[in-house]
PDB file of C-alpha atoms in Angstrom:
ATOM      1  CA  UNK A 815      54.501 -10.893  10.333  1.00 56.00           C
ATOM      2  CA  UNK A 816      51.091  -9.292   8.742  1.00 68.00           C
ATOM      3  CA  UNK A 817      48.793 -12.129   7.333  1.00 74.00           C
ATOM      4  CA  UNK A 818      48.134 -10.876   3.398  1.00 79.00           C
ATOM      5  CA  UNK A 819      44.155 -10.445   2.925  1.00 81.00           C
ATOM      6  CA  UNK A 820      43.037 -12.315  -0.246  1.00 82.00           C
ATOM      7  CA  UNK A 821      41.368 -10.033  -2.800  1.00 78.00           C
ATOM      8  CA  UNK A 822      37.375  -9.889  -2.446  1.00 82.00           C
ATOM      9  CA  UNK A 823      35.703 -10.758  -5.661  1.00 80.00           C
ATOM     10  CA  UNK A 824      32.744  -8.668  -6.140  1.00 79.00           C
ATOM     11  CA  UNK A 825      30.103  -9.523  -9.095  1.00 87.00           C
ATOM     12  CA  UNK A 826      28.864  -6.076 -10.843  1.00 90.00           C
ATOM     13  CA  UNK A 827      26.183  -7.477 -12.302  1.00 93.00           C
ATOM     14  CA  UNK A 828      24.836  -9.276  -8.824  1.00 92.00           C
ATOM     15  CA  UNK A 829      25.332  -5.622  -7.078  1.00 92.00           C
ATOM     16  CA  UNK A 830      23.477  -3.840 -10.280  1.00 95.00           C
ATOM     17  CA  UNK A 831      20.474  -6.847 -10.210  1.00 95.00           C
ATOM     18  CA  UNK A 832      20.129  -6.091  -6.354  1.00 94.00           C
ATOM     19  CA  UNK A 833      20.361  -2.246  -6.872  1.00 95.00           C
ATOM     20  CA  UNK A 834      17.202  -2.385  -9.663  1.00 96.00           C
ATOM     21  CA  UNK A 835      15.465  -5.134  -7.169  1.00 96.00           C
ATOM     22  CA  UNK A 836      15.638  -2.543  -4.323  1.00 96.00           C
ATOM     23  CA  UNK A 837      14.610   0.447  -6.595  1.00 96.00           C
ATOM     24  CA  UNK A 838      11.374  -1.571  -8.671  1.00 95.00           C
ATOM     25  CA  UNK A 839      10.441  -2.218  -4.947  1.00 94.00           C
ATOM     26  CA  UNK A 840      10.241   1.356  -3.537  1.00 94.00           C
ATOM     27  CA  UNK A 841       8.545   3.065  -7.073  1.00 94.00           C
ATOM     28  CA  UNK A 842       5.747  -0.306  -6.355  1.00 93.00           C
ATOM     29  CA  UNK A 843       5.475   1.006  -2.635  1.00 91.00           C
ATOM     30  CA  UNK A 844       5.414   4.581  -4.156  1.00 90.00           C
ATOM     31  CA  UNK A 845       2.477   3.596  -6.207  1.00 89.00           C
ATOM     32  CA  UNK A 846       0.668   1.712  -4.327  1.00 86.00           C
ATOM     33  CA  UNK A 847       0.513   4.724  -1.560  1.00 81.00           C
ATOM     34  CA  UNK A 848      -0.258   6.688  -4.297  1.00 79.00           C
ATOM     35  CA  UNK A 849      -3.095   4.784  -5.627  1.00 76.00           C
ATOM     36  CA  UNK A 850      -4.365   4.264  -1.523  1.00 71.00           C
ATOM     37  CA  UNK A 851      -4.713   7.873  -1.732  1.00 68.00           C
ATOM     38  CA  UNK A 852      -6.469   8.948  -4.182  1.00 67.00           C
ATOM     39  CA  UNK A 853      -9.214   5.817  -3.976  1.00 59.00           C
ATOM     40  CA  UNK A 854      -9.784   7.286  -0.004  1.00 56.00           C
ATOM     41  CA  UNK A 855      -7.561   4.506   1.685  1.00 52.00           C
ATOM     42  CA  UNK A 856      -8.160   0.687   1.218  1.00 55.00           C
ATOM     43  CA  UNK A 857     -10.936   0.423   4.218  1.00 66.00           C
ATOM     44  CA  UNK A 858     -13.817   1.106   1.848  1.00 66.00           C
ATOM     45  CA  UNK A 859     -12.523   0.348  -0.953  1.00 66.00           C
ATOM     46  CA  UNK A 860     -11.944   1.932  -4.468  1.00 65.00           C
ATOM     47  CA  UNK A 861     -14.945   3.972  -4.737  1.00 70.00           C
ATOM     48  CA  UNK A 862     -14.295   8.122  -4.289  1.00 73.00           C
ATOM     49  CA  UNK A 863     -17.427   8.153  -2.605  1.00 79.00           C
ATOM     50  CA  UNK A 864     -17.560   4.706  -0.631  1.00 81.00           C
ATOM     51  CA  UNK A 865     -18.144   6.915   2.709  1.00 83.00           C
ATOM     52  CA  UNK A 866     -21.302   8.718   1.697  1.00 88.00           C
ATOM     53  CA  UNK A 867     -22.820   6.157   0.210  1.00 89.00           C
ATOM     54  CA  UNK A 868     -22.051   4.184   3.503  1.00 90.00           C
ATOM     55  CA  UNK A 869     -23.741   7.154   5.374  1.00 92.00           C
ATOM     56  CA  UNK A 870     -26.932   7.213   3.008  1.00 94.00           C
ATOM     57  CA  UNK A 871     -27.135   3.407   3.807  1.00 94.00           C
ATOM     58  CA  UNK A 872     -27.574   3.821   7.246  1.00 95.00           C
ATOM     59  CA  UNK A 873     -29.562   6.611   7.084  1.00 95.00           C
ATOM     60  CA  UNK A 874     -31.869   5.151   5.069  1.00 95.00           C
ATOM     61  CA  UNK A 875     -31.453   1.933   7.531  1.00 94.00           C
ATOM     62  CA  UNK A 876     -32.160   4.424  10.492  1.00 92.00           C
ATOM     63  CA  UNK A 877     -35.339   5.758   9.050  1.00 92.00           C
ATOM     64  CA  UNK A 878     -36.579   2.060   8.320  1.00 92.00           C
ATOM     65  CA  UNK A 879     -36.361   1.185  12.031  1.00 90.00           C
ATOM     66  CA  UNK A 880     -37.236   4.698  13.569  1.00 89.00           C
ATOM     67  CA  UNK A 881     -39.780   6.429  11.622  1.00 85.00           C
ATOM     68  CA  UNK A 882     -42.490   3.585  12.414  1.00 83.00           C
ATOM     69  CA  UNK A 883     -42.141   3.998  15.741  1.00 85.00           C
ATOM     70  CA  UNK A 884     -43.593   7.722  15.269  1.00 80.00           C
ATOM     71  CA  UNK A 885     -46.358   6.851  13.269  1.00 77.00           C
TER      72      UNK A 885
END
């Protein structure tokens, strides 16, 4: 004798919730990758040219501590 399976109930509107849960989450991780790119990553922060003015600091920090040294 075969055992008879009991129906599964499935809730649409649980499956559809999930299904817009899962999609909101990749267009945020879209956009956020999107936004890490264009500001030049996260590391110096939103400024386009966080890295040069980083160089011109310690350039500037350089010559402080060097250029007495030749005088």
């Amino acid at each position: 004798m075969k055992r008879e399976e009991k129906p599964q109930v499935v809730d649409l509107n649980e499956r559809r919730k999930a299904l817009q849960a899962k999609e909101a989450a990749a267009k945020a991780a879209q956009a956020k990758a999107a936004r890490q790119a264009k500001t030049g990553g996260s590391m110096l922060g939103g400024r386009k040219h966080a890295g040069l003015i980083v160089v011109v600091i310690a350039l500037v920090l350089m010559a402080i501590y060097v250029l007495p040294r030749f005088l």
